[in-house]
PDB file of C-alpha atoms and ligand atoms in Angstrom:
ATOM      1  CA  MET A   1     137.870 -47.092-135.809  1.00  0.00           C
ATOM      2  CA  LYS A   2     136.855 -47.533-132.160  1.00  0.00           C
ATOM      3  CA  SER A   3     138.271 -44.156-131.282  1.00  0.00           C
ATOM      4  CA  ILE A   4     140.323 -41.557-132.039  1.00  0.00           C
ATOM      5  CA  TYR A   5     142.931 -38.667-130.389  1.00  0.00           C
ATOM      6  CA  PHE A   6     141.599 -35.276-130.330  1.00  0.00           C
ATOM      7  CA  ILE A   7     144.758 -33.270-130.075  1.00  0.00           C
ATOM      8  CA  THR A   8     143.529 -29.913-127.605  1.00  0.00           C
ATOM      9  CA  GLY A   9     144.101 -27.959-124.978  1.00  0.00           C
ATOM     10  CA  ASN A  10     140.883 -26.925-124.783  1.00  0.00           C
ATOM     11  CA  LYS A  11     138.365 -28.881-123.248  1.00  0.00           C
ATOM     12  CA  GLY A  12     135.224 -27.207-124.149  1.00  0.00           C
ATOM     13  CA  LYS A  13     136.214 -28.276-127.711  1.00  0.00           C
ATOM     14  CA  VAL A  14     135.918 -31.862-126.319  1.00  0.00           C
ATOM     15  CA  ALA A  15     133.351 -31.786-124.924  1.00  0.00           C
ATOM     16  CA  GLU A  16     131.594 -30.426-127.504  1.00  0.00           C
ATOM     17  CA  ALA A  17     133.032 -32.653-129.845  1.00  0.00           C
ATOM     18  CA  GLU A  18     131.559 -35.844-127.622  1.00  0.00           C
ATOM     19  CA  ASN A  19     127.790 -33.969-127.446  1.00  0.00           C
ATOM     20  CA  LYS A  20     128.106 -34.979-131.577  1.00  0.00           C
ATOM     21  CA  PHE A  21     130.103 -37.754-131.843  1.00  0.00           C
ATOM     22  CA  SER A  22     127.194 -39.876-128.681  1.00  0.00           C
ATOM     23  CA  GLU A  23     125.428 -41.200-131.735  1.00  0.00           C
ATOM     24  CA  LEU A  24     128.830 -42.823-133.061  1.00  0.00           C
ATOM     25  CA  ASN A  25     130.137 -45.651-131.545  1.00  0.00           C
ATOM     26  CA  ILE A  26     134.083 -43.703-131.772  1.00  0.00           C
ATOM     27  CA  GLU A  27     135.301 -42.315-128.061  1.00  0.00           C
ATOM     28  CA  ILE A  28     137.037 -39.671-128.557  1.00  0.00           C
ATOM     29  CA  ILE A  29     140.343 -39.245-126.157  1.00  0.00           C
ATOM     30  CA  GLN A  30     141.591 -35.237-125.694  1.00  0.00           C
ATOM     31  CA  LYS A  31     145.624 -35.457-125.925  1.00  0.00           C
ATOM     32  CA  ASP A  32     147.077 -32.627-125.053  1.00  0.00           C
ATOM     33  CA  VAL A  33     150.140 -32.470-125.670  1.00  0.00           C
ATOM     34  CA  GLY A  34     150.714 -29.273-128.261  1.00  0.00           C
ATOM     35  CA  TYR A  35     151.468 -28.159-132.282  1.00  0.00           C
ATOM     36  CA  PRO A  36     153.693 -25.803-133.908  1.00  0.00           C
ATOM     37  CA  GLU A  37     150.332 -23.304-135.442  1.00  0.00           C
ATOM     38  CA  ILE A  38     152.330 -21.056-137.870  1.00  0.00           C
ATOM     39  CA  GLN A  39     150.904 -17.798-139.173  1.00  0.00           C
ATOM     40  CA  ALA A  40     149.631 -17.897-141.697  1.00  0.00           C
ATOM     41  CA  ILE A  41     146.125 -15.508-142.559  1.00  0.00           C
ATOM     42  CA  ASN A  42     143.563 -18.439-142.527  1.00  0.00           C
ATOM     43  CA  LEU A  43     142.129 -21.158-140.833  1.00  0.00           C
ATOM     44  CA  GLU A  44     142.830 -23.522-143.101  1.00  0.00           C
ATOM     45  CA  ASP A  45     146.440 -23.516-143.804  1.00  0.00           C
ATOM     46  CA  VAL A  46     147.112 -23.421-139.585  1.00  0.00           C
ATOM     47  CA  ALA A  47     144.819 -26.648-139.523  1.00  0.00           C
ATOM     48  CA  LEU A  48     146.905 -28.847-142.370  1.00  0.00           C
ATOM     49  CA  TYR A  49     150.820 -27.611-141.371  1.00  0.00           C
ATOM     50  CA  GLY A  50     149.210 -28.331-137.382  1.00  0.00           C
ATOM     51  CA  ALA A  51     147.772 -31.720-138.223  1.00  0.00           C
ATOM     52  CA  GLU A  52     151.004 -33.279-140.771  1.00  0.00           C
ATOM     53  CA  HIS A  53     152.897 -31.957-138.172  1.00  0.00           C
ATOM     54  CA  ILE A  54     151.292 -33.895-135.587  1.00  0.00           C
ATOM     55  CA  GLN A  55     150.968 -37.137-138.839  1.00  0.00           C
ATOM     56  CA  LYS A  56     154.763 -37.701-138.272  1.00  0.00           C
ATOM     57  CA  ARG A  57     154.817 -38.313-134.447  1.00  0.00           C
ATOM     58  CA  ILE A  58     151.326 -39.789-134.037  1.00  0.00           C
ATOM     59  CA  SER A  59     150.126 -42.685-135.569  1.00  0.00           C
ATOM     60  CA  HIS A  60     146.775 -42.919-134.408  1.00  0.00           C
ATOM     61  CA  PRO A  61     143.839 -41.750-135.628  1.00  0.00           C
ATOM     62  CA  PHE A  62     142.976 -37.500-134.772  1.00  0.00           C
ATOM     63  CA  ILE A  63     140.968 -34.430-135.436  1.00  0.00           C
ATOM     64  CA  ILE A  64     143.096 -30.866-134.835  1.00  0.00           C
ATOM     65  CA  GLU A  65     140.666 -27.801-134.890  1.00  0.00           C
ATOM     66  CA  ASP A  66     141.045 -24.507-135.249  1.00  0.00           C
ATOM     67  CA  ALA A  67     138.851 -21.662-134.292  1.00  0.00           C
ATOM     68  CA  GLY A  68     138.498 -18.349-134.652  1.00  0.00           C
ATOM     69  CA  LEU A  69     135.773 -15.276-134.314  1.00  0.00           C
ATOM     70  CA  PHE A  70     136.054 -12.045-137.344  1.00  0.00           C
ATOM     71  CA  ILE A  71     134.368  -9.348-136.602  1.00  0.00           C
ATOM     72  CA  ASP A  72     133.508  -7.523-139.859  1.00  0.00           C
ATOM     73  CA  ASN A  73     133.932  -3.765-138.436  1.00  0.00           C
ATOM     74  CA  LEU A  74     137.729  -4.157-137.226  1.00  0.00           C
ATOM     75  CA  ASN A  75     138.450  -6.246-140.806  1.00  0.00           C
ATOM     76  CA  GLY A  76     138.386  -9.443-139.195  1.00  0.00           C
ATOM     77  CA  PHE A  77     140.151  -9.167-136.366  1.00  0.00           C
ATOM     78  CA  PRO A  78     140.917 -11.005-133.977  1.00  0.00           C
ATOM     79  CA  GLY A  79     140.846 -13.383-136.397  1.00  0.00           C
ATOM     80  CA  VAL A  80     143.804 -16.717-137.320  1.00  0.00           C
ATOM     81  CA  TYR A  81     144.928 -13.854-133.003  1.00  0.00           C
ATOM     82  CA  SER A  82     141.906 -15.258-131.601  1.00  0.00           C
ATOM     83  CA  SER A  83     144.063 -17.905-129.009  1.00  0.00           C
ATOM     84  CA  TYR A  84     145.677 -14.762-128.454  1.00  0.00           C
ATOM     85  CA  VAL A  85     144.026 -11.473-127.937  1.00  0.00           C
ATOM     86  CA  TYR A  86     141.945 -14.215-126.254  1.00  0.00           C
ATOM     87  CA  HIS A  87     144.165 -14.569-123.994  1.00  0.00           C
ATOM     88  CA  THR A  88     145.806 -10.689-123.788  1.00  0.00           C
ATOM     89  CA  ILE A  89     142.812  -8.033-124.055  1.00  0.00           C
ATOM     90  CA  GLY A  90     139.916 -10.838-123.559  1.00  0.00           C
ATOM     91  CA  CYS A  91     136.655 -10.253-124.269  1.00  0.00           C
ATOM     92  CA  ARG A  92     136.556  -7.199-122.700  1.00  0.00           C
ATOM     93  CA  GLY A  93     138.598  -5.646-124.722  1.00  0.00           C
ATOM     94  CA  ILE A  94     136.942  -6.696-127.243  1.00  0.00           C
ATOM     95  CA  LEU A  95     133.999  -5.016-126.142  1.00  0.00           C
ATOM     96  CA  ARG A  96     135.926  -1.874-125.235  1.00  0.00           C
ATOM     97  CA  LEU A  97     137.087  -1.840-129.007  1.00  0.00           C
ATOM     98  CA  MET A  98     133.358  -2.512-129.907  1.00  0.00           C
ATOM     99  CA  GLU A  99     132.111   0.467-127.570  1.00  0.00           C
ATOM    100  CA  ASN A 100     131.542   3.074-130.524  1.00  0.00           C
ATOM    101  CA  PHE A 101     129.658   0.610-132.575  1.00  0.00           C
ATOM    102  CA  LYS A 102     125.862   0.677-133.039  1.00  0.00           C
ATOM    103  CA  ASP A 103     123.512  -2.820-133.595  1.00  0.00           C
ATOM    104  CA  GLY A 104     123.793  -2.923-136.786  1.00  0.00           C
ATOM    105  CA  ASP A 105     127.921  -2.791-137.321  1.00  0.00           C
ATOM    106  CA  ARG A 106     128.133  -5.972-134.548  1.00  0.00           C
ATOM    107  CA  LYS A 107     128.530  -8.542-137.132  1.00  0.00           C
ATOM    108  CA  ALA A 108     130.914 -11.501-136.718  1.00  0.00           C
ATOM    109  CA  VAL A 109     131.562 -14.966-137.492  1.00  0.00           C
ATOM    110  CA  PHE A 110     132.342 -17.705-136.026  1.00  0.00           C
ATOM    111  CA  ARG A 111     134.757 -20.691-138.232  1.00  0.00           C
ATOM    112  CA  SER A 112     135.738 -23.668-137.441  1.00  0.00           C
ATOM    113  CA  VAL A 113     138.315 -25.740-139.528  1.00  0.00           C
ATOM    114  CA  PHE A 114     139.007 -29.674-138.446  1.00  0.00           C
ATOM    115  CA  ALA A 115     141.529 -32.069-139.365  1.00  0.00           C
ATOM    116  CA  PHE A 116     141.021 -35.535-139.589  1.00  0.00           C
ATOM    117  CA  ALA A 117     144.502 -37.564-140.266  1.00  0.00           C
ATOM    118  CA  ILE A 118     145.324 -41.968-140.255  1.00  0.00           C
ATOM    119  CA  SER A 119     148.382 -43.216-141.329  1.00  0.00           C
ATOM    120  CA  ASP A 120     150.391 -41.199-143.874  1.00  0.00           C
ATOM    121  CA  ASP A 121     147.244 -40.229-145.913  1.00  0.00           C
ATOM    122  CA  LYS A 122     146.436 -36.521-146.700  1.00  0.00           C
ATOM    123  CA  PRO A 123     144.782 -34.613-143.322  1.00  0.00           C
ATOM    124  CA  ARG A 124     140.845 -34.025-145.129  1.00  0.00           C
ATOM    125  CA  LEU A 125     139.413 -30.439-143.287  1.00  0.00           C
ATOM    126  CA  PHE A 126     136.063 -30.577-142.834  1.00  0.00           C
ATOM    127  CA  ILE A 127     134.806 -26.147-142.195  1.00  0.00           C
ATOM    128  CA  GLY A 128     131.580 -24.561-140.839  1.00  0.00           C
ATOM    129  CA  GLU A 129     131.151 -21.289-139.883  1.00  0.00           C
ATOM    130  CA  CYS A 130     128.469 -19.359-137.633  1.00  0.00           C
ATOM    131  CA  PHE A 131     127.362 -15.603-138.836  1.00  0.00           C
ATOM    132  CA  GLY A 132     126.219 -13.969-135.996  1.00  0.00           C
ATOM    133  CA  LYS A 133     127.237  -9.995-134.097  1.00  0.00           C
ATOM    134  CA  ILE A 134     129.377  -8.957-130.710  1.00  0.00           C
ATOM    135  CA  SER A 135     126.942  -8.597-128.050  1.00  0.00           C
ATOM    136  CA  VAL A 136     127.349  -5.015-125.660  1.00  0.00           C
ATOM    137  CA  ALA A 137     127.905  -7.152-122.429  1.00  0.00           C
ATOM    138  CA  GLU A 138     129.790 -10.094-121.290  1.00  0.00           C
ATOM    139  CA  LYS A 139     126.060 -12.258-121.109  1.00  0.00           C
ATOM    140  CA  GLY A 140     126.577 -16.480-118.965  1.00  0.00           C
ATOM    141  CA  ASP A 141     128.753 -19.100-117.776  1.00  0.00           C
ATOM    142  CA  HIS A 142     128.346 -21.706-120.029  1.00  0.00           C
ATOM    143  CA  GLY A 143     131.108 -22.578-122.721  1.00  0.00           C
ATOM    144  CA  PHE A 144     134.524 -20.729-122.971  1.00  0.00           C
ATOM    145  CA  GLY A 145     136.030 -18.789-125.121  1.00  0.00           C
ATOM    146  CA  TYR A 146     134.722 -15.993-126.500  1.00  0.00           C
ATOM    147  CA  ASP A 147     131.199 -17.538-126.191  1.00  0.00           C
ATOM    148  CA  PRO A 148     130.147 -14.659-124.027  1.00  0.00           C
ATOM    149  CA  ILE A 149     130.144 -11.861-126.546  1.00  0.00           C
ATOM    150  CA  PHE A 150     128.572 -13.599-129.112  1.00  0.00           C
ATOM    151  CA  ILE A 151     124.424 -13.431-130.506  1.00  0.00           C
ATOM    152  CA  ALA A 152     123.961 -16.341-133.270  1.00  0.00           C
ATOM    153  CA  ASP A 153     122.252 -14.659-135.688  1.00  0.00           C
ATOM    154  CA  GLY A 154     118.468 -14.767-135.475  1.00  0.00           C
ATOM    155  CA  LYS A 155     118.727 -15.949-131.499  1.00  0.00           C
ATOM    156  CA  SER A 156     119.032 -13.074-128.950  1.00  0.00           C
ATOM    157  CA  LYS A 157     121.251 -14.988-126.524  1.00  0.00           C
ATOM    158  CA  THR A 158     124.818 -15.403-126.127  1.00  0.00           C
ATOM    159  CA  PHE A 159     126.660 -18.875-126.831  1.00  0.00           C
ATOM    160  CA  ALA A 160     127.270 -18.726-122.603  1.00  0.00           C
ATOM    161  CA  GLN A 161     123.377 -18.537-122.474  1.00  0.00           C
ATOM    162  CA  ILE A 162     122.957 -22.144-123.919  1.00  0.00           C
ATOM    163  CA  GLU A 163     123.680 -25.569-123.330  1.00  0.00           C
ATOM    164  CA  THR A 164     126.880 -27.243-124.891  1.00  0.00           C
ATOM    165  CA  SER A 165     123.717 -29.066-127.032  1.00  0.00           C
ATOM    166  CA  GLU A 166     121.654 -25.607-128.335  1.00  0.00           C
ATOM    167  CA  LYS A 167     125.057 -24.322-129.328  1.00  0.00           C
ATOM    168  CA  ASN A 168     126.106 -27.187-131.116  1.00  0.00           C
ATOM    169  CA  LYS A 169     122.867 -27.717-133.107  1.00  0.00           C
ATOM    170  CA  ILE A 170     123.596 -23.660-134.398  1.00  0.00           C
ATOM    171  CA  SER A 171     127.206 -22.885-133.940  1.00  0.00           C
ATOM    172  CA  HIS A 172     130.590 -22.920-136.338  1.00  0.00           C
ATOM    173  CA  ARG A 173     131.177 -26.598-134.847  1.00  0.00           C
ATOM    174  CA  GLY A 174     128.247 -27.989-134.421  1.00  0.00           C
ATOM    175  CA  LYS A 175     129.131 -27.622-138.845  1.00  0.00           C
ATOM    176  CA  SER A 176     132.317 -28.609-138.915  1.00  0.00           C
ATOM    177  CA  LEU A 177     131.430 -31.394-136.564  1.00  0.00           C
ATOM    178  CA  ASP A 178     128.205 -32.505-138.668  1.00  0.00           C
ATOM    179  CA  LYS A 179     130.243 -32.836-141.291  1.00  0.00           C
ATOM    180  CA  LEU A 180     133.653 -34.964-139.675  1.00  0.00           C
ATOM    181  CA  ILE A 181     130.938 -37.340-138.373  1.00  0.00           C
ATOM    182  CA  ASP A 182     129.040 -37.487-141.530  1.00  0.00           C
ATOM    183  CA  PHE A 183     132.531 -38.629-143.122  1.00  0.00           C
ATOM    184  CA  PHE A 184     132.920 -40.801-140.511  1.00  0.00           C
ATOM    185  CA  LYS A 185     129.992 -42.404-141.082  1.00  0.00           C
ATOM    186  CA  ASN A 186     130.692 -43.468-144.668  1.00  0.00           C
ATOM    187  CA  ILE A 187     134.401 -45.158-144.222  1.00  0.00           C
TER     188      ILE A 187
HETATM  189  P1  ITT B 201     143.692 -25.903-129.309  1.00  0.00           P
HETATM  190  O1  ITT B 201     144.434 -26.645-128.111  1.00  0.00           O
HETATM  191  O2  ITT B 201     142.687 -26.949-129.861  1.00  0.00           O
HETATM  192  O3  ITT B 201     144.597 -24.614-130.532  1.00  0.00           O
HETATM  193  P2  ITT B 201     142.707 -23.448-128.588  1.00  0.00           P
HETATM  194  O4  ITT B 201     141.609 -22.353-126.968  1.00  0.00           O
HETATM  195  O5  ITT B 201     144.115 -22.323-128.430  1.00  0.00           O
HETATM  196  O6  ITT B 201     142.810 -24.753-128.118  1.00  0.00           O
HETATM  197  P3  ITT B 201     141.732 -22.417-131.114  1.00  0.00           P
HETATM  198  O7  ITT B 201     143.111 -21.635-131.126  1.00  0.00           O
HETATM  199  O8  ITT B 201     140.942 -22.689-132.061  1.00  0.00           O
HETATM  200  O9  ITT B 201     141.218 -23.175-129.591  1.00  0.00           O
HETATM  201  O10 ITT B 201     141.214 -20.957-130.497  1.00  0.00           O
HETATM  202  C1  ITT B 201     140.915 -19.957-130.769  1.00  0.00           C
HETATM  203  C2  ITT B 201     140.196 -19.050-129.526  1.00  0.00           C
HETATM  204  O11 ITT B 201     139.049 -18.738-130.552  1.00  0.00           O
HETATM  205  C3  ITT B 201     140.381 -19.788-128.260  1.00  0.00           C
HETATM  206  O12 ITT B 201     140.930 -18.202-127.148  1.00  0.00           O
HETATM  207  C4  ITT B 201     139.075 -20.341-128.316  1.00  0.00           C
HETATM  208  O13 ITT B 201     138.725 -19.438-126.984  1.00  0.00           O
HETATM  209  C5  ITT B 201     138.204 -18.879-128.849  1.00  0.00           C
HETATM  210  N1  ITT B 201     137.552 -20.123-129.024  1.00  0.00           N
HETATM  211  C6  ITT B 201     137.150 -20.315-130.203  1.00  0.00           C
HETATM  212  N2  ITT B 201     136.099 -21.577-130.931  1.00  0.00           N
HETATM  213  C7  ITT B 201     135.161 -20.802-129.745  1.00  0.00           C
HETATM  214  C8  ITT B 201     134.243 -20.962-129.280  1.00  0.00           C
HETATM  215  O14 ITT B 201     133.482 -21.623-130.096  1.00  0.00           O
HETATM  216  N3  ITT B 201     133.765 -20.265-128.847  1.00  0.00           N
HETATM  217  C9  ITT B 201     133.980 -19.149-128.070  1.00  0.00           C
HETATM  218  N4  ITT B 201     135.271 -18.723-128.296  1.00  0.00           N
HETATM  219  C10 ITT B 201     136.138 -19.738-128.984  1.00  0.00           C
END
């Protein structure tokens, strides 16, 4: 396999995947062709449905990813609605919702689910999580999405204050990509 399509509209995700894939001889080609994202209660179902839909249209090996930010004290919100919430109330809206929560009550987890599919084979899923908390203010210019308001456990900087390669060492996507890369090394 010389190249793989990454079907996504998110260039930030592609940059993170390229950074990790530099150890493999597989080129990532971004395809922003869209696919249906069903309303489900978990990311796995969204990724699986999307991958099975794309398999009917594309015969080249591809990956897609569904990710989300789950905030403990908001019962997992925005979770599977992370994209919609980001484009409506954004980071600022999340900070406002969290205004009265003290440091210990700001726990959150980022989740990432990659689906890889080739021809008609059942798509395979690769999952990563990163535990942390919601910051009290937006900080940093790197990354994308909720990066300016997420601080991983044991760190003092937000994801937006660190370089892609640093984020990749600890992030949800870094972990799911490690599993995907291990899988590629063994086929
Ligand atoms: P796709 O085309 O791949 O679906 P997307 O940006 O819509 O791109 P998701 O649905 O997977 O991606 O992501 C849900 C939201 O969570 C979206 O607004 C992202 O910006 C945000 N998000 C996902 N991963 C993130 C990360 O590593 N850091 C910050 N925000 C992230």
